[in-house]
Amino acid sequence: MTTLIKLEIMRVLRNRRYLFFTVIYPVALYALMLTAYGKTSDLSGVSVKAYFMVSMATLGTVGAALTGNAQRISLERKSGWTRQLRLTALPSWGYVVAKIAAVAAATLPAILAVFLFGFLEGVKLSAVEWIALGLTLWVGGFVFAALGVAIGYAAGPDSVQPIVMICYMGMVLLGGTWFPLSGSFGDFAKWTPVAIYNQLGRIAQAGASVDMKQLVAAAAYLAVFVGLAAWLYQRDRKEA
């Protein structure tokens, strides 16, 4: 499993196109959102610069996790690479862990790039708050990496991209990435995966105490997505 993890990480880091969109895209959107909200001082009690620093970091992480894993796995299934892995002693959970580790290696530069832009724009946090926020967003990305694995095993190469886009855009919209959600719709949306991800990021950003309900919800999503990915891997193995 260790060998596979190293292989997956090297494959991701050597993909310049993938890293370009993972790092540059969220930073460019961050600059665009600051321009669009130039006359707004704060959103939900948080400065616009701080609000969108978290939002764009999570946006880039979720996009990289879903797009990278789902499409690559779908193509690997078609090419027969996963069939070769089944001939080894690699357990199903080991494959999922390797894919999550590869995405984690790719999303960390995206988070740091957004942080750097936010710092240059004047976002002020203590050293502890920067570290806590970075770790929260990085570890939180594992949830969506697992979902990407599940989608990759549930969809074929021809259908995986539209499925990823629907999931991605839907979760981002419900997550309050572009603007805060309120009312009864906001009460529902705040328990969706990206919304919880953003909330945990803003809690870490403010140095406030964490709501255990949000931690439990994030852990539950991770468990469900990892379990689903492992089950789909086993199902694909039996059908092969």
Tab-separated table of C-alpha atoms in Angstrom, residues 43-156:
chain	number	residue	atom	x	y	z
A	43	LEU	CA	-20.415	38.950	5.259
A	44	SER	CA	-22.051	37.208	8.231
A	45	GLY	CA	-19.893	39.212	10.610
A	46	VAL	CA	-16.650	38.265	8.839
A	47	SER	CA	-14.613	40.567	6.624
A	48	VAL	CA	-15.084	39.957	2.917
A	49	LYS	CA	-11.390	39.123	2.496
A	50	ALA	CA	-11.464	36.574	5.319
A	51	TYR	CA	-14.817	35.108	4.205
A	52	PHE	CA	-13.680	34.440	0.652
A	53	MET	CA	-10.241	33.257	1.696
A	54	VAL	CA	-11.904	30.271	3.363
A	55	SER	CA	-14.487	29.869	0.590
A	56	MET	CA	-11.950	29.832	-2.232
A	57	ALA	CA	-9.621	27.492	-0.363
A	58	THR	CA	-12.465	25.007	0.144
A	59	LEU	CA	-13.649	25.541	-3.444
A	60	GLY	CA	-10.246	24.595	-4.816
A	61	THR	CA	-9.896	21.637	-2.480
A	62	VAL	CA	-13.332	20.201	-3.276
A	63	GLY	CA	-12.851	20.687	-7.008
A	64	ALA	CA	-9.442	19.032	-6.986
A	65	ALA	CA	-10.652	16.145	-4.832
A	66	LEU	CA	-13.680	15.364	-6.976
A	67	THR	CA	-12.243	16.001	-10.415
A	68	GLY	CA	-8.872	14.369	-9.836
A	69	ASN	CA	-10.101	11.205	-8.196
A	70	ALA	CA	-13.349	10.520	-10.028
A	71	GLN	CA	-12.121	10.993	-13.579
A	72	ARG	CA	-8.793	9.261	-13.041
A	73	ILE	CA	-10.376	6.219	-11.387
A	74	SER	CA	-13.000	5.925	-14.095
A	75	LEU	CA	-10.279	5.905	-16.748
A	76	GLU	CA	-8.181	3.431	-14.748
A	77	ARG	CA	-11.121	1.050	-14.650
A	78	LYS	CA	-11.514	1.289	-18.404
A	79	SER	CA	-7.787	0.787	-19.074
A	80	GLY	CA	-7.604	-2.260	-16.806
A	81	TRP	CA	-5.239	-0.771	-14.218
A	82	THR	CA	-7.585	-1.483	-11.321
A	83	ARG	CA	-7.937	-5.070	-12.559
A	84	GLN	CA	-4.177	-5.446	-12.245
A	85	LEU	CA	-4.291	-4.100	-8.684
A	86	ARG	CA	-6.863	-6.728	-7.762
A	87	LEU	CA	-4.295	-9.396	-8.532
A	88	THR	CA	-2.178	-8.076	-5.669
A	89	ALA	CA	-2.748	-8.355	-1.915
A	90	LEU	CA	-3.915	-4.718	-1.757
A	91	PRO	CA	-7.086	-4.422	0.384
A	92	SER	CA	-10.000	-2.302	-0.845
A	93	TRP	CA	-9.466	0.289	1.885
A	94	GLY	CA	-5.816	0.564	0.871
A	95	TYR	CA	-6.789	1.722	-2.608
A	96	VAL	CA	-9.103	4.362	-1.139
A	97	VAL	CA	-6.381	5.568	1.238
A	98	ALA	CA	-3.891	5.873	-1.633
A	99	LYS	CA	-6.293	8.013	-3.663
A	100	ILE	CA	-7.065	10.244	-0.680
A	101	ALA	CA	-3.348	10.682	0.027
A	102	ALA	CA	-2.684	11.690	-3.582
A	103	VAL	CA	-5.376	14.367	-3.480
A	104	ALA	CA	-4.126	15.584	-0.102
A	105	ALA	CA	-0.697	16.153	-1.625
A	106	ALA	CA	-2.227	18.201	-4.446
A	107	THR	CA	-4.678	20.273	-2.395
A	108	LEU	CA	-2.175	21.543	0.171
A	109	PRO	CA	-0.443	23.873	-2.359
A	110	ALA	CA	-3.868	25.227	-3.359
A	111	ILE	CA	-4.719	26.093	0.241
A	112	LEU	CA	-1.332	27.727	0.819
A	113	ALA	CA	-1.643	29.769	-2.401
A	114	VAL	CA	-5.025	31.160	-1.327
A	115	PHE	CA	-3.623	31.889	2.133
A	116	LEU	CA	-0.713	33.790	0.618
A	117	PHE	CA	-3.061	35.892	-1.494
A	118	GLY	CA	-5.272	36.564	1.530
A	119	PHE	CA	-2.254	37.581	3.600
A	120	LEU	CA	-1.107	39.983	0.882
A	121	GLU	CA	-4.646	41.413	0.764
A	122	GLY	CA	-4.505	42.168	4.473
A	123	VAL	CA	-6.131	39.203	6.229
A	124	LYS	CA	-4.801	39.278	9.784
A	125	LEU	CA	-4.537	36.058	11.801
A	126	SER	CA	-2.206	34.887	14.518
A	127	ALA	CA	0.316	32.155	13.754
A	128	VAL	CA	-1.795	29.644	15.676
A	129	GLU	CA	-4.932	30.631	13.744
A	130	TRP	CA	-3.147	30.286	10.388
A	131	ILE	CA	-1.921	26.807	11.310
A	132	ALA	CA	-5.300	25.728	12.733
A	133	LEU	CA	-7.119	26.975	9.647
A	134	GLY	CA	-4.678	25.279	7.278
A	135	LEU	CA	-4.901	21.933	9.052
A	136	THR	CA	-8.690	22.148	9.228
A	137	LEU	CA	-9.068	22.786	5.502
A	138	TRP	CA	-6.440	20.210	4.534
A	139	VAL	CA	-7.851	17.395	6.665
A	140	GLY	CA	-11.410	18.363	5.734
A	141	GLY	CA	-10.541	17.791	2.083
A	142	PHE	CA	-10.189	14.066	2.797
A	143	VAL	CA	-13.994	13.877	2.929
A	144	PHE	CA	-14.323	14.971	-0.692
A	145	ALA	CA	-11.384	12.875	-1.848
A	146	ALA	CA	-13.283	9.814	-0.602
A	147	LEU	CA	-16.417	10.998	-2.410
A	148	GLY	CA	-14.370	11.348	-5.596
A	149	VAL	CA	-13.258	7.717	-5.282
A	150	ALA	CA	-16.874	6.626	-4.858
A	151	ILE	CA	-18.026	8.562	-7.927
A	152	GLY	CA	-15.136	7.156	-9.952
A	153	TYR	CA	-16.324	3.624	-9.205
A	154	ALA	CA	-20.001	4.414	-9.667
A	155	ALA	CA	-19.746	6.084	-13.092
A	156	GLY	CA	-18.157	5.252	-16.425
